[in-house]
mmCIF file with all atom_site columns, C-alpha atoms in Angstrom:
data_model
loop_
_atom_site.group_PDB
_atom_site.id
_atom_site.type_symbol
_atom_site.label_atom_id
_atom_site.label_alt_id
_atom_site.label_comp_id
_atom_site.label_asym_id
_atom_site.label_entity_id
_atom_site.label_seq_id
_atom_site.pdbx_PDB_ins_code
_atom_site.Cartn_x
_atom_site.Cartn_y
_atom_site.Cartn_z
_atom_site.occupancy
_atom_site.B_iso_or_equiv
_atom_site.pdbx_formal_charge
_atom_site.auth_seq_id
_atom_site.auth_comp_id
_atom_site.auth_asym_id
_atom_site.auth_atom_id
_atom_site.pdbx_PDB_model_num
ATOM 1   C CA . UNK A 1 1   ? -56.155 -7.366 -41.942 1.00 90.00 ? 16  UNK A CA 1
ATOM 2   C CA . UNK A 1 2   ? -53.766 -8.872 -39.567 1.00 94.00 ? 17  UNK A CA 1
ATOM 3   C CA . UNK A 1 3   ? -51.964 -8.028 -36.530 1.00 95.00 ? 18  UNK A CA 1
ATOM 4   C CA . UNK A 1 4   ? -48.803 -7.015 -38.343 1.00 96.00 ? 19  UNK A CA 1
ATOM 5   C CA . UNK A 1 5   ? -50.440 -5.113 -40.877 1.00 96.00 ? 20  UNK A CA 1
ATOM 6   C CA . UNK A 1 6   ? -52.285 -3.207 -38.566 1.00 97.00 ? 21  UNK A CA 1
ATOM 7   C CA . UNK A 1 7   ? -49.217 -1.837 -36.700 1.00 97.00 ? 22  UNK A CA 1
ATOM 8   C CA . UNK A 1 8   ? -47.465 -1.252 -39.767 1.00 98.00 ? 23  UNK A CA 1
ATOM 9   C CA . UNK A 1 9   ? -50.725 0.537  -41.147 1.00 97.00 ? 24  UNK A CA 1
ATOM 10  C CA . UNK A 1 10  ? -50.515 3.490  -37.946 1.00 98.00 ? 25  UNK A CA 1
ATOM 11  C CA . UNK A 1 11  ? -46.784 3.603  -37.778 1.00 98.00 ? 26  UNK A CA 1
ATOM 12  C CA . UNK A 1 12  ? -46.904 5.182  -41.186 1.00 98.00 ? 27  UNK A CA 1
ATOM 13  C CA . UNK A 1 13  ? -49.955 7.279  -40.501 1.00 98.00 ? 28  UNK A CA 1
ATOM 14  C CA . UNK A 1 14  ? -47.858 8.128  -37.130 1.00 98.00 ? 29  UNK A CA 1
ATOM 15  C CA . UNK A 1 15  ? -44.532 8.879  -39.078 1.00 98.00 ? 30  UNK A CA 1
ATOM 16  C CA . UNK A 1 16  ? -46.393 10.993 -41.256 1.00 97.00 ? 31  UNK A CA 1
ATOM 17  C CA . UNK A 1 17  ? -48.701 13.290 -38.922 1.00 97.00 ? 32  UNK A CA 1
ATOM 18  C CA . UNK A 1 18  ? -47.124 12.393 -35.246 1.00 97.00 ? 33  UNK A CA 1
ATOM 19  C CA . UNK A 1 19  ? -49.258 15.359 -33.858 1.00 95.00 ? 34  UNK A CA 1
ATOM 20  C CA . UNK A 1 20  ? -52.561 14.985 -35.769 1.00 95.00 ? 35  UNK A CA 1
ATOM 21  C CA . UNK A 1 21  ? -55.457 16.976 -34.532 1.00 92.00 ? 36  UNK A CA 1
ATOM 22  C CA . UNK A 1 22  ? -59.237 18.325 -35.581 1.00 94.00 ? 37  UNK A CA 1
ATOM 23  C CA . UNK A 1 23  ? -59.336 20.804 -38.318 1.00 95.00 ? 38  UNK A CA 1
ATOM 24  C CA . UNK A 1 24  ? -62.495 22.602 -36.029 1.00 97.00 ? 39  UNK A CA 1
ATOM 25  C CA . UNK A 1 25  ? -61.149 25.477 -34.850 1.00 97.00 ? 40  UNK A CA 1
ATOM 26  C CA . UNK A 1 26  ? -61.940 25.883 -31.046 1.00 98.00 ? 41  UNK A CA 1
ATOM 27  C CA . UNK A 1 27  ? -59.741 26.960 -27.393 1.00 97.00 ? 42  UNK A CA 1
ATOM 28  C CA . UNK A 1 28  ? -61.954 25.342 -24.840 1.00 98.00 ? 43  UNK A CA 1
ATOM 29  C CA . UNK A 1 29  ? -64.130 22.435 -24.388 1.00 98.00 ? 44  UNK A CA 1
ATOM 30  C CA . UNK A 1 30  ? -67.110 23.907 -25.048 1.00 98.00 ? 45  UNK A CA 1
ATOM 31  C CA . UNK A 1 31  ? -66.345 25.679 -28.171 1.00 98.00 ? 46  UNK A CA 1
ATOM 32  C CA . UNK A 1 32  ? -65.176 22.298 -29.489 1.00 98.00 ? 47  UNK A CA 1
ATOM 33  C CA . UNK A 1 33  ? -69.367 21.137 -28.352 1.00 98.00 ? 48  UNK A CA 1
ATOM 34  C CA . UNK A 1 34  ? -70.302 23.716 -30.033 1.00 98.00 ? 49  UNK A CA 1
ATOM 35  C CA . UNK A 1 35  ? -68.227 23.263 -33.131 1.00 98.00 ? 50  UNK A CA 1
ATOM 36  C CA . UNK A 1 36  ? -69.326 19.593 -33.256 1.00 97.00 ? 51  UNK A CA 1
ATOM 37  C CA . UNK A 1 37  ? -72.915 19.863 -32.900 1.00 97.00 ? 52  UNK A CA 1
ATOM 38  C CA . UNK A 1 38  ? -73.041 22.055 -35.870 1.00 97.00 ? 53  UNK A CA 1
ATOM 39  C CA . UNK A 1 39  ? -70.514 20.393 -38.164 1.00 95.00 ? 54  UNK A CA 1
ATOM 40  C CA . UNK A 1 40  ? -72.842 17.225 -39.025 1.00 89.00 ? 55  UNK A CA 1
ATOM 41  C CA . UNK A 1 41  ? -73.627 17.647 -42.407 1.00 88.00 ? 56  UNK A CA 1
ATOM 42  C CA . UNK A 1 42  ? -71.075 20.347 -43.036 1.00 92.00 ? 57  UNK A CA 1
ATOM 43  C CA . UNK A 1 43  ? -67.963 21.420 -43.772 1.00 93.00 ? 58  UNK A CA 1
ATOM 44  C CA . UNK A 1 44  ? -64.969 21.934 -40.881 1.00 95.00 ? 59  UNK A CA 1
ATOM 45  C CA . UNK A 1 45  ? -64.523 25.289 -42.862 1.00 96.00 ? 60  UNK A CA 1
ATOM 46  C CA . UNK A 1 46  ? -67.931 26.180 -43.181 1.00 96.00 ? 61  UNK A CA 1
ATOM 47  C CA . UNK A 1 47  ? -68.296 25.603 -39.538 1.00 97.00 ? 62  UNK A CA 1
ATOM 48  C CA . UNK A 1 48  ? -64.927 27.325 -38.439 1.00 98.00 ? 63  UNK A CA 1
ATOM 49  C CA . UNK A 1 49  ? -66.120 30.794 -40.717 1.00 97.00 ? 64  UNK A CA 1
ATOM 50  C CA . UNK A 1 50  ? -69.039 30.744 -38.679 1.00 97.00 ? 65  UNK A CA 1
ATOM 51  C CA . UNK A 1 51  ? -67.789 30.126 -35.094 1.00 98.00 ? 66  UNK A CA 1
ATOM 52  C CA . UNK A 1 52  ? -64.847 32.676 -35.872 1.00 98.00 ? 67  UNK A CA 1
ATOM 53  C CA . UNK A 1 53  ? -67.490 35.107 -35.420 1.00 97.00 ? 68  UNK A CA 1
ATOM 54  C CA . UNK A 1 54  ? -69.904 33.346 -33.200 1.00 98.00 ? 69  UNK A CA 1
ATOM 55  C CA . UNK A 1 55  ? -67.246 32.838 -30.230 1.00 98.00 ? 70  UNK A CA 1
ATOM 56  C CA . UNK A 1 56  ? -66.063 36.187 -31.108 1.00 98.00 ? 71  UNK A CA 1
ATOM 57  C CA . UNK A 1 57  ? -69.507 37.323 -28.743 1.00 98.00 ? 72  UNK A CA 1
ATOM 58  C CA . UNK A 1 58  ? -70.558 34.218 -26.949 1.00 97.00 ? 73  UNK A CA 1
ATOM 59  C CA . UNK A 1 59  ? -68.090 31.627 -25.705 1.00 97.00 ? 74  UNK A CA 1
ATOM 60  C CA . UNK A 1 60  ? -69.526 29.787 -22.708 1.00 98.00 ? 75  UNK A CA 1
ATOM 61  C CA . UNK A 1 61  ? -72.753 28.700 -22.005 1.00 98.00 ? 76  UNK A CA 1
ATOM 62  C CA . UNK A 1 62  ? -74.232 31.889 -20.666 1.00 98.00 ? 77  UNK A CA 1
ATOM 63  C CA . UNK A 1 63  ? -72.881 33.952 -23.076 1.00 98.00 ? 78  UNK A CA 1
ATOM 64  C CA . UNK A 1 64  ? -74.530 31.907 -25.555 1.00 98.00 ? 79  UNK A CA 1
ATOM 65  C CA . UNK A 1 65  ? -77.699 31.883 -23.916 1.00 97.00 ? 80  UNK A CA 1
ATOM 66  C CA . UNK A 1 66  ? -77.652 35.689 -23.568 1.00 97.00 ? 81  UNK A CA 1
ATOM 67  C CA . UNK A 1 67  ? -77.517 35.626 -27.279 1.00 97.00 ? 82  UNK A CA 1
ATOM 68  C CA . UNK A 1 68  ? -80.930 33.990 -27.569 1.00 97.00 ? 83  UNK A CA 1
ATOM 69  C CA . UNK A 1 69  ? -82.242 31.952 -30.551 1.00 97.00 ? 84  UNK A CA 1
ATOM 70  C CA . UNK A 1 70  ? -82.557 34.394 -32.995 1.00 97.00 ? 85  UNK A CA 1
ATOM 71  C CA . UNK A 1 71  ? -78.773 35.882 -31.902 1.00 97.00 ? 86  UNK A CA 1
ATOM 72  C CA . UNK A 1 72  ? -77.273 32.426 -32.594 1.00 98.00 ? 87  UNK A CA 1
ATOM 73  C CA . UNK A 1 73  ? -78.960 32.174 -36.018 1.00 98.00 ? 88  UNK A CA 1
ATOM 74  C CA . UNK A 1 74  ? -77.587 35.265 -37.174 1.00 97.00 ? 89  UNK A CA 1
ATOM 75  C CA . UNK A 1 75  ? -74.199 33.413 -36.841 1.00 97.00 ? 90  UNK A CA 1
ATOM 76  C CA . UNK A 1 76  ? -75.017 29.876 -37.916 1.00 97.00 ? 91  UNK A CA 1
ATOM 77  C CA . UNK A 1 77  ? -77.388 30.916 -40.866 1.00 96.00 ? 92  UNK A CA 1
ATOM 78  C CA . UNK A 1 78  ? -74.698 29.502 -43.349 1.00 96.00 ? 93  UNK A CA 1
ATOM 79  C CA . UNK A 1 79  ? -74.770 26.286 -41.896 1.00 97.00 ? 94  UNK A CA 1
ATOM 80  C CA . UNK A 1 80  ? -76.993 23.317 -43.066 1.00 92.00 ? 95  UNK A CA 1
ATOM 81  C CA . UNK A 1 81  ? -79.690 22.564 -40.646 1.00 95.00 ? 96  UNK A CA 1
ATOM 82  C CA . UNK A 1 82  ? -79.067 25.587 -38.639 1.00 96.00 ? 97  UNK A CA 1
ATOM 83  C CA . UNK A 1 83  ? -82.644 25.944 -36.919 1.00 97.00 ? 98  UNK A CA 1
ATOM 84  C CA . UNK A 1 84  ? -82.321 23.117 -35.305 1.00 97.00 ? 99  UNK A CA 1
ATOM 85  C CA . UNK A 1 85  ? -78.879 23.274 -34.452 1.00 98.00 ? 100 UNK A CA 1
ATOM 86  C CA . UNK A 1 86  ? -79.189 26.700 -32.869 1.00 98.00 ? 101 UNK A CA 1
ATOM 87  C CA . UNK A 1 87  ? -81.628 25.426 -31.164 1.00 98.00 ? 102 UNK A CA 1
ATOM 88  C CA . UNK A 1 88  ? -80.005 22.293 -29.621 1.00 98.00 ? 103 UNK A CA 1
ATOM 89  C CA . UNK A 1 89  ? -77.040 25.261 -28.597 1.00 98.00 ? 104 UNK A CA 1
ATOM 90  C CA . UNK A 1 90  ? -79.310 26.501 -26.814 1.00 98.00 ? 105 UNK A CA 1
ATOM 91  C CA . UNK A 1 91  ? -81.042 23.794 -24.949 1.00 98.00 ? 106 UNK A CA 1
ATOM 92  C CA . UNK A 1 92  ? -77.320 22.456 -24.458 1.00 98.00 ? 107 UNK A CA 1
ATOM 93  C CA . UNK A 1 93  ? -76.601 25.448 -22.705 1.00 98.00 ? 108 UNK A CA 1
ATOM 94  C CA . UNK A 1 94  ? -79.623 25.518 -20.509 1.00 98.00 ? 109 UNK A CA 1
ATOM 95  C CA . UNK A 1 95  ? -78.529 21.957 -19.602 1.00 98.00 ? 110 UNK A CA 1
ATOM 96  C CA . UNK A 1 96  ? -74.785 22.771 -19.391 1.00 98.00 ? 111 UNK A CA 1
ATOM 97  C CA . UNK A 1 97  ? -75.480 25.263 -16.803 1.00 98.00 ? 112 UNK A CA 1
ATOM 98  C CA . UNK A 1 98  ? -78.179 23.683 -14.453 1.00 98.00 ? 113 UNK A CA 1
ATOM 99  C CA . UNK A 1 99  ? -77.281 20.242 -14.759 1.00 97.00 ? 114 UNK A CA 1
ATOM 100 C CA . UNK A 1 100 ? -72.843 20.950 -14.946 1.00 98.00 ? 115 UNK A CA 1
ATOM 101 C CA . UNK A 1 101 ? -71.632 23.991 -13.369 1.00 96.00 ? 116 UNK A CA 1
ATOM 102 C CA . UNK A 1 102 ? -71.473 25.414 -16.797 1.00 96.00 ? 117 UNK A CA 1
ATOM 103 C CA . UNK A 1 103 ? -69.090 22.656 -17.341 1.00 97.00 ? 118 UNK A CA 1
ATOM 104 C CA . UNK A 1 104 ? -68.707 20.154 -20.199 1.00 98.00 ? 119 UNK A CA 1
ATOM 105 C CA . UNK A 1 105 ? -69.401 16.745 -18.719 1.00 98.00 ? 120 UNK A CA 1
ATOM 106 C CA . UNK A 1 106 ? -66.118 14.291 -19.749 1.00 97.00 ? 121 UNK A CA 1
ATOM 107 C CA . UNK A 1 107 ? -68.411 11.327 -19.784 1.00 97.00 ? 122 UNK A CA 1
ATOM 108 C CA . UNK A 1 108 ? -70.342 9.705  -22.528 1.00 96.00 ? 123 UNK A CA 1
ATOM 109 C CA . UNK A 1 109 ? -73.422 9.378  -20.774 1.00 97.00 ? 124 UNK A CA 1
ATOM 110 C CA . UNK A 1 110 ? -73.815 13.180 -19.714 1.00 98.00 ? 125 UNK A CA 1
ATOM 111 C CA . UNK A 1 111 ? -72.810 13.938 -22.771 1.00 98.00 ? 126 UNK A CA 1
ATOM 112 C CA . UNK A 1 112 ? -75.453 11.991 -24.937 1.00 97.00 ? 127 UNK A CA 1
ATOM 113 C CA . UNK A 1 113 ? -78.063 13.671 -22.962 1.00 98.00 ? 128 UNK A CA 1
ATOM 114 C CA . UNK A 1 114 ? -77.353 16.979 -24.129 1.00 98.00 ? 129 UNK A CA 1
ATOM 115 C CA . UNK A 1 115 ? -79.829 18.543 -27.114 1.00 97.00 ? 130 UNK A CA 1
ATOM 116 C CA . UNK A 1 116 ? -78.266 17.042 -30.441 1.00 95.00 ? 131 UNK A CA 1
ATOM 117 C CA . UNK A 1 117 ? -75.442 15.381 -29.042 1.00 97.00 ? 132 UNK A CA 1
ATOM 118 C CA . UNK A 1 118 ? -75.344 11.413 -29.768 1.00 95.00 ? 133 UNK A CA 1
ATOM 119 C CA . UNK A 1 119 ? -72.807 9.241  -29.543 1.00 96.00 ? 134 UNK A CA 1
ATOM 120 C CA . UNK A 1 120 ? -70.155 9.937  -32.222 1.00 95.00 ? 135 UNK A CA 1
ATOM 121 C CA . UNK A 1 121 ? -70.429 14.011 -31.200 1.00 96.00 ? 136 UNK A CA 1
ATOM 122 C CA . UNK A 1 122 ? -69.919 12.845 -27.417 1.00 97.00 ? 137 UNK A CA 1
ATOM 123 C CA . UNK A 1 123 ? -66.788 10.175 -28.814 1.00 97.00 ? 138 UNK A CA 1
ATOM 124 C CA . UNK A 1 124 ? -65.237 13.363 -30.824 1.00 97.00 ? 139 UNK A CA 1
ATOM 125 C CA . UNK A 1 125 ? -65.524 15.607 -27.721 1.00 98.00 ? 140 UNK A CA 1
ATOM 126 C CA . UNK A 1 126 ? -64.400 12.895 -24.956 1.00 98.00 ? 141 UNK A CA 1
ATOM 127 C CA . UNK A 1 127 ? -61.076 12.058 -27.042 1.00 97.00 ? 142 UNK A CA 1
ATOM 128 C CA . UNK A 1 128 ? -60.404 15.715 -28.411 1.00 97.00 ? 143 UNK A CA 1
ATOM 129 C CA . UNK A 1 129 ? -61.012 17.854 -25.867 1.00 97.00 ? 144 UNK A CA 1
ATOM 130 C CA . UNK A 1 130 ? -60.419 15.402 -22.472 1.00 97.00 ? 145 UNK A CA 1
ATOM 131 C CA . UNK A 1 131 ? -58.110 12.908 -24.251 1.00 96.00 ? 146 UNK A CA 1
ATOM 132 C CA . UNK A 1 132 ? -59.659 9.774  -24.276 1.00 96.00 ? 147 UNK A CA 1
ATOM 133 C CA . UNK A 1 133 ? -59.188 6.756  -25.973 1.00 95.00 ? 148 UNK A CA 1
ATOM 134 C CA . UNK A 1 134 ? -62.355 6.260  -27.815 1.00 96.00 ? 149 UNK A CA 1
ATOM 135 C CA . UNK A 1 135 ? -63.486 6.091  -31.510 1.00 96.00 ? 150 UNK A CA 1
ATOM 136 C CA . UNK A 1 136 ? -65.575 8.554  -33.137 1.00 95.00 ? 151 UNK A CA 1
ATOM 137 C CA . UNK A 1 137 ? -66.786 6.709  -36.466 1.00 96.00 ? 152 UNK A CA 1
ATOM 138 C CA . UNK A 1 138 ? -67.945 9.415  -39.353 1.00 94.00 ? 153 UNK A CA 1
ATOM 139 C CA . UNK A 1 139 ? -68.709 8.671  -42.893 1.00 94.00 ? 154 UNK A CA 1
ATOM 140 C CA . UNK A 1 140 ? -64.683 8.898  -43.558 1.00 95.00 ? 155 UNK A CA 1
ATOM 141 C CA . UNK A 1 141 ? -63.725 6.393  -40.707 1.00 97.00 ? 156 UNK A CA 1
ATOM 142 C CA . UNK A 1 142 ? -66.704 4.495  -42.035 1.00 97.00 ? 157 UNK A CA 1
ATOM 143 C CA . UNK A 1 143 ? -65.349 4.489  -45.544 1.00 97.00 ? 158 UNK A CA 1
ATOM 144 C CA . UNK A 1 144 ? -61.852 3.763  -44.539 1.00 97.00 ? 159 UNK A CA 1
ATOM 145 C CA . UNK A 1 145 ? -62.243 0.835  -41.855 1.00 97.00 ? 160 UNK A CA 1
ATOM 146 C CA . UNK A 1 146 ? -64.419 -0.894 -44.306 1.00 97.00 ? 161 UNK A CA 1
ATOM 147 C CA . UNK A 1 147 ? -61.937 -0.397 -47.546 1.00 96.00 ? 162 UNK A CA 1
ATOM 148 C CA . UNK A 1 148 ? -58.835 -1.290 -46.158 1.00 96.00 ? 163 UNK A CA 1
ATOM 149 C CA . UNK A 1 149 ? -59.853 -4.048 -44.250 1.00 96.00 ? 164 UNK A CA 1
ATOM 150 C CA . UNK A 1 150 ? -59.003 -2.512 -40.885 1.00 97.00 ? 165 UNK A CA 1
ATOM 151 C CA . UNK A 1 151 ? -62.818 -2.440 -39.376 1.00 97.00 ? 166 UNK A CA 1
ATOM 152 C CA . UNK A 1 152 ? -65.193 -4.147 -41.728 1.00 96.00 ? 167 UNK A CA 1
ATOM 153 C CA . UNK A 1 153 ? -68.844 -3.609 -40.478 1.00 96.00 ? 168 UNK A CA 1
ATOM 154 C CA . UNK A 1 154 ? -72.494 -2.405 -41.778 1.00 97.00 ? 169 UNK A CA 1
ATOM 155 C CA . UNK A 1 155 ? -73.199 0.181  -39.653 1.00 97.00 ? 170 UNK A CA 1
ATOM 156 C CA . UNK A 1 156 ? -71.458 2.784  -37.631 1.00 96.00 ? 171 UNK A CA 1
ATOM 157 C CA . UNK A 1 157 ? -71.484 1.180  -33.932 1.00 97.00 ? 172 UNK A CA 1
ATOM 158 C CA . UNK A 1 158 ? -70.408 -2.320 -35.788 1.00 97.00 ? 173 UNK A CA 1
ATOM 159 C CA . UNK A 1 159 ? -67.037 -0.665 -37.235 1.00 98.00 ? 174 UNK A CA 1
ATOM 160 C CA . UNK A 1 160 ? -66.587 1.549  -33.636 1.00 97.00 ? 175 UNK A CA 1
ATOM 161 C CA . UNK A 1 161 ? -66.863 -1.908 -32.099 1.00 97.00 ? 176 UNK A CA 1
ATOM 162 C CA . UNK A 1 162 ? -63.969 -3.332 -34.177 1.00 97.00 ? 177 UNK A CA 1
ATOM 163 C CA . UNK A 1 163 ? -61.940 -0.224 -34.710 1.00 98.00 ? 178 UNK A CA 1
ATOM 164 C CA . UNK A 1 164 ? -61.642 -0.229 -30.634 1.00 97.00 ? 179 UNK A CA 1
ATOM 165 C CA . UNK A 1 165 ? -60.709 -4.081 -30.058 1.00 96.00 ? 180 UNK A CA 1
ATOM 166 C CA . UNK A 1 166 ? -58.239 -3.544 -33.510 1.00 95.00 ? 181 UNK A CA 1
ATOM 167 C CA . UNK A 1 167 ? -56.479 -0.913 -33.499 1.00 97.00 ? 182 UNK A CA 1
ATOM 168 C CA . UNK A 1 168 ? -53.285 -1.313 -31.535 1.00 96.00 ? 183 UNK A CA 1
ATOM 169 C CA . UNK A 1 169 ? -53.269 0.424  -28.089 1.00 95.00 ? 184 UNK A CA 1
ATOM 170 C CA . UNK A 1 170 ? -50.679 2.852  -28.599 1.00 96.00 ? 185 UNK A CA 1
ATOM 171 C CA . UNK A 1 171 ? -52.091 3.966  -31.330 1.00 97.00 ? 186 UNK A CA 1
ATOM 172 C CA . UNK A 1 172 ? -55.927 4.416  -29.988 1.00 96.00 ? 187 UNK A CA 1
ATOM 173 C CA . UNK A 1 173 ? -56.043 7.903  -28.744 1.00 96.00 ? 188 UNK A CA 1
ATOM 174 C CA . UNK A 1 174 ? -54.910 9.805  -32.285 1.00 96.00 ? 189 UNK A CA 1
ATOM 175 C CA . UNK A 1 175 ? -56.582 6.938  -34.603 1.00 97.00 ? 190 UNK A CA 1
ATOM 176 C CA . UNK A 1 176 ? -59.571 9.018  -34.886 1.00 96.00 ? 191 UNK A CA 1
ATOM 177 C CA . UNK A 1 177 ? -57.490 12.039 -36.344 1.00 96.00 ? 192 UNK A CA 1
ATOM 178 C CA . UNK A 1 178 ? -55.485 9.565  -38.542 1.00 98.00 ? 193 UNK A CA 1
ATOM 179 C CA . UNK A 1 179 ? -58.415 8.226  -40.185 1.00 98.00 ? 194 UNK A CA 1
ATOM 180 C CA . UNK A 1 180 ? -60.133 10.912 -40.369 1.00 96.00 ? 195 UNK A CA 1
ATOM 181 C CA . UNK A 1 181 ? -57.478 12.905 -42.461 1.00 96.00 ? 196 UNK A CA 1
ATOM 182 C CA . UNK A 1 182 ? -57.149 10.107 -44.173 1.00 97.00 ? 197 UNK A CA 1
ATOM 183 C CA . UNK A 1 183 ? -60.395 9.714  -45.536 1.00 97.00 ? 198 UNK A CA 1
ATOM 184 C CA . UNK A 1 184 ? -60.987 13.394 -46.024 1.00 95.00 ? 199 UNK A CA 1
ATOM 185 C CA . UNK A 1 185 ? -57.604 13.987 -48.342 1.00 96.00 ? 200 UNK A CA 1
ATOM 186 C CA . UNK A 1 186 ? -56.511 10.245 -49.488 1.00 97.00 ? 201 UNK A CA 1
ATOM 187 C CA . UNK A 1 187 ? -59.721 8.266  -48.962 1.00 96.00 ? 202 UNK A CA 1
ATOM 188 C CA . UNK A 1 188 ? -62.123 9.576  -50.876 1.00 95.00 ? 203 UNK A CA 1
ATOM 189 C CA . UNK A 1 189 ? -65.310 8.547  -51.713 1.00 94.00 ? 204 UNK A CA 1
ATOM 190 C CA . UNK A 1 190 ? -65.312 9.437  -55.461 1.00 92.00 ? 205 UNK A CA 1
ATOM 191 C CA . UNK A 1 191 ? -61.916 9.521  -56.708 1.00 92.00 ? 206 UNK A CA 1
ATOM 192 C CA . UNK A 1 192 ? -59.204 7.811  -54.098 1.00 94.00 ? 207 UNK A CA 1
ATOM 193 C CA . UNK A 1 193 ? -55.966 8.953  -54.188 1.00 94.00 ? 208 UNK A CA 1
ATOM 194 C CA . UNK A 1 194 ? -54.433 5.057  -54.101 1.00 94.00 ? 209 UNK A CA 1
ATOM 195 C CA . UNK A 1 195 ? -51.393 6.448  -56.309 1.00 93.00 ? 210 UNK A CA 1
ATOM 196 C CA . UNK A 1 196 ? -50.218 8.550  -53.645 1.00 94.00 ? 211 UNK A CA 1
ATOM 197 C CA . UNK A 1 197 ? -51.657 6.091  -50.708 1.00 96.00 ? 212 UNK A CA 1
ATOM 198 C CA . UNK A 1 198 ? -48.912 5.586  -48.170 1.00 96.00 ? 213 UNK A CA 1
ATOM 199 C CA . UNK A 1 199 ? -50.738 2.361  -46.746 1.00 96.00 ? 214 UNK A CA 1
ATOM 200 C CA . UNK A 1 200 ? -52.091 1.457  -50.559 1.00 94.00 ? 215 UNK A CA 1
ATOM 201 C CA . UNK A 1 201 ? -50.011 -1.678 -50.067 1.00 94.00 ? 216 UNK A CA 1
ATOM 202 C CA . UNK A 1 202 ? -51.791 -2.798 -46.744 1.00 95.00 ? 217 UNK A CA 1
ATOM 203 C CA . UNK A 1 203 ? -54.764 -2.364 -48.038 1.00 94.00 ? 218 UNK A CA 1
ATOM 204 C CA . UNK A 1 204 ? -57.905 -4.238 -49.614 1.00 90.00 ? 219 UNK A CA 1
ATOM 205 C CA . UNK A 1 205 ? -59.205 -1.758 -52.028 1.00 90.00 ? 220 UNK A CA 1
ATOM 206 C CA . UNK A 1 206 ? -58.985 -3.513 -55.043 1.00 81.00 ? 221 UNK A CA 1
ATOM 207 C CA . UNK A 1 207 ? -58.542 -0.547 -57.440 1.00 63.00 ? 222 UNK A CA 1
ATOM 208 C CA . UNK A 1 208 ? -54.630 0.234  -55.848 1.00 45.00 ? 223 UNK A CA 1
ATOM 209 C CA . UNK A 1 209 ? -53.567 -3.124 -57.061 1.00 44.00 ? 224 UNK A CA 1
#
């Protein structure tokens, strides 16, 4: 994929969502941390049913922490994986308040050291919640990059790699959302949508043609 193509690509993306924007429900930085660290392997809906209720009690770190363990589970016991994401919460809040202030950290490094947080958690949290231009890469962006032509790569960090020295500047710091969305509704892994594909004819996906 060219130049060209890849400006034309996010202007229509752009034209059609200008504002685009996670579908995790959250009002502060460290609900968003929260939300993230217990969306992998589940469903943005899933994981907004059960933070509706969780921040409802405990949203900041001490709150959380005054919860204990066995509170947090009672909210995240729908979720996948939920032991061990209530109990990186909690060792995330123990961090977040002796190590930060009870602050979020806004850099990738203090972020990564955090209990369950690696690098595409920390890239999701640094450009939604602080606004910078990074690249998250899930199984969607994954998908998407390496279909279209726009990022080809065999792992994750390849495609971030390319996806970051590709995708036109202007367009960096809501190309996460874009492809995202993209992936999630258009994308898909079974059954793409190519019929209704508004970039179907930038694209390499052979089945469109």
């Amino acid at each position: 994929m060219n130049k060209a193509t890849r400006q034309e690509m996010f202007e229509r993306l752009r034209t059609a969502n200008p504002h685009p924007t996670t579908e995790l429900n959250y009002s502060s930085p460290f609900e968003l941390l929260i939300a993230v660290l217990l969306s992998a392997q589940a469903t943005d809906v899933g994981v907004n049913k059960a933070t509706a209720k969780l921040f409802a009690v405990a949203n900041t770190p001490q709150t959380m922490l005054d919860l204990g363990l066995e509170g947090v589970m009672q909210y995240t016991r729908s979720i996948g994986l939920y032991r061990t994401k209530s109990k990186h919460i909690i060792e995330t809040c123990q961090a977040l308040i002796t190590k930060h202030h009870g602050e979020v950290p806004q850099n990738r490094e203090d972020l990564e050291a955090l209990a369950g947080v690696g690098r595409k958690t920390a890239n999701v949290v640094l450009n939604t919640a602080f606004r910078q231009p990074v690249m998250a890469v899930d199984t969607h962006i994954f998908r998407v990059s390496n279909r279209t032509g726009l990022a080809k790569g065999k792992n994750v960090r390849e495609v971030e790699d390319k996806l970051m020295q590709n995708i036109p500047k202007e367009f960096l710091m809501d190309a996460h959302h874009w492809l995202i969305l993209h992936g999630r509704y258009t994308c898909k892994a079974q059954k793409p949508q190519c019929e209704t594909c508004i970039i179907n004819d930038l694209c390499d996906y052979p089945i469109q043609k």
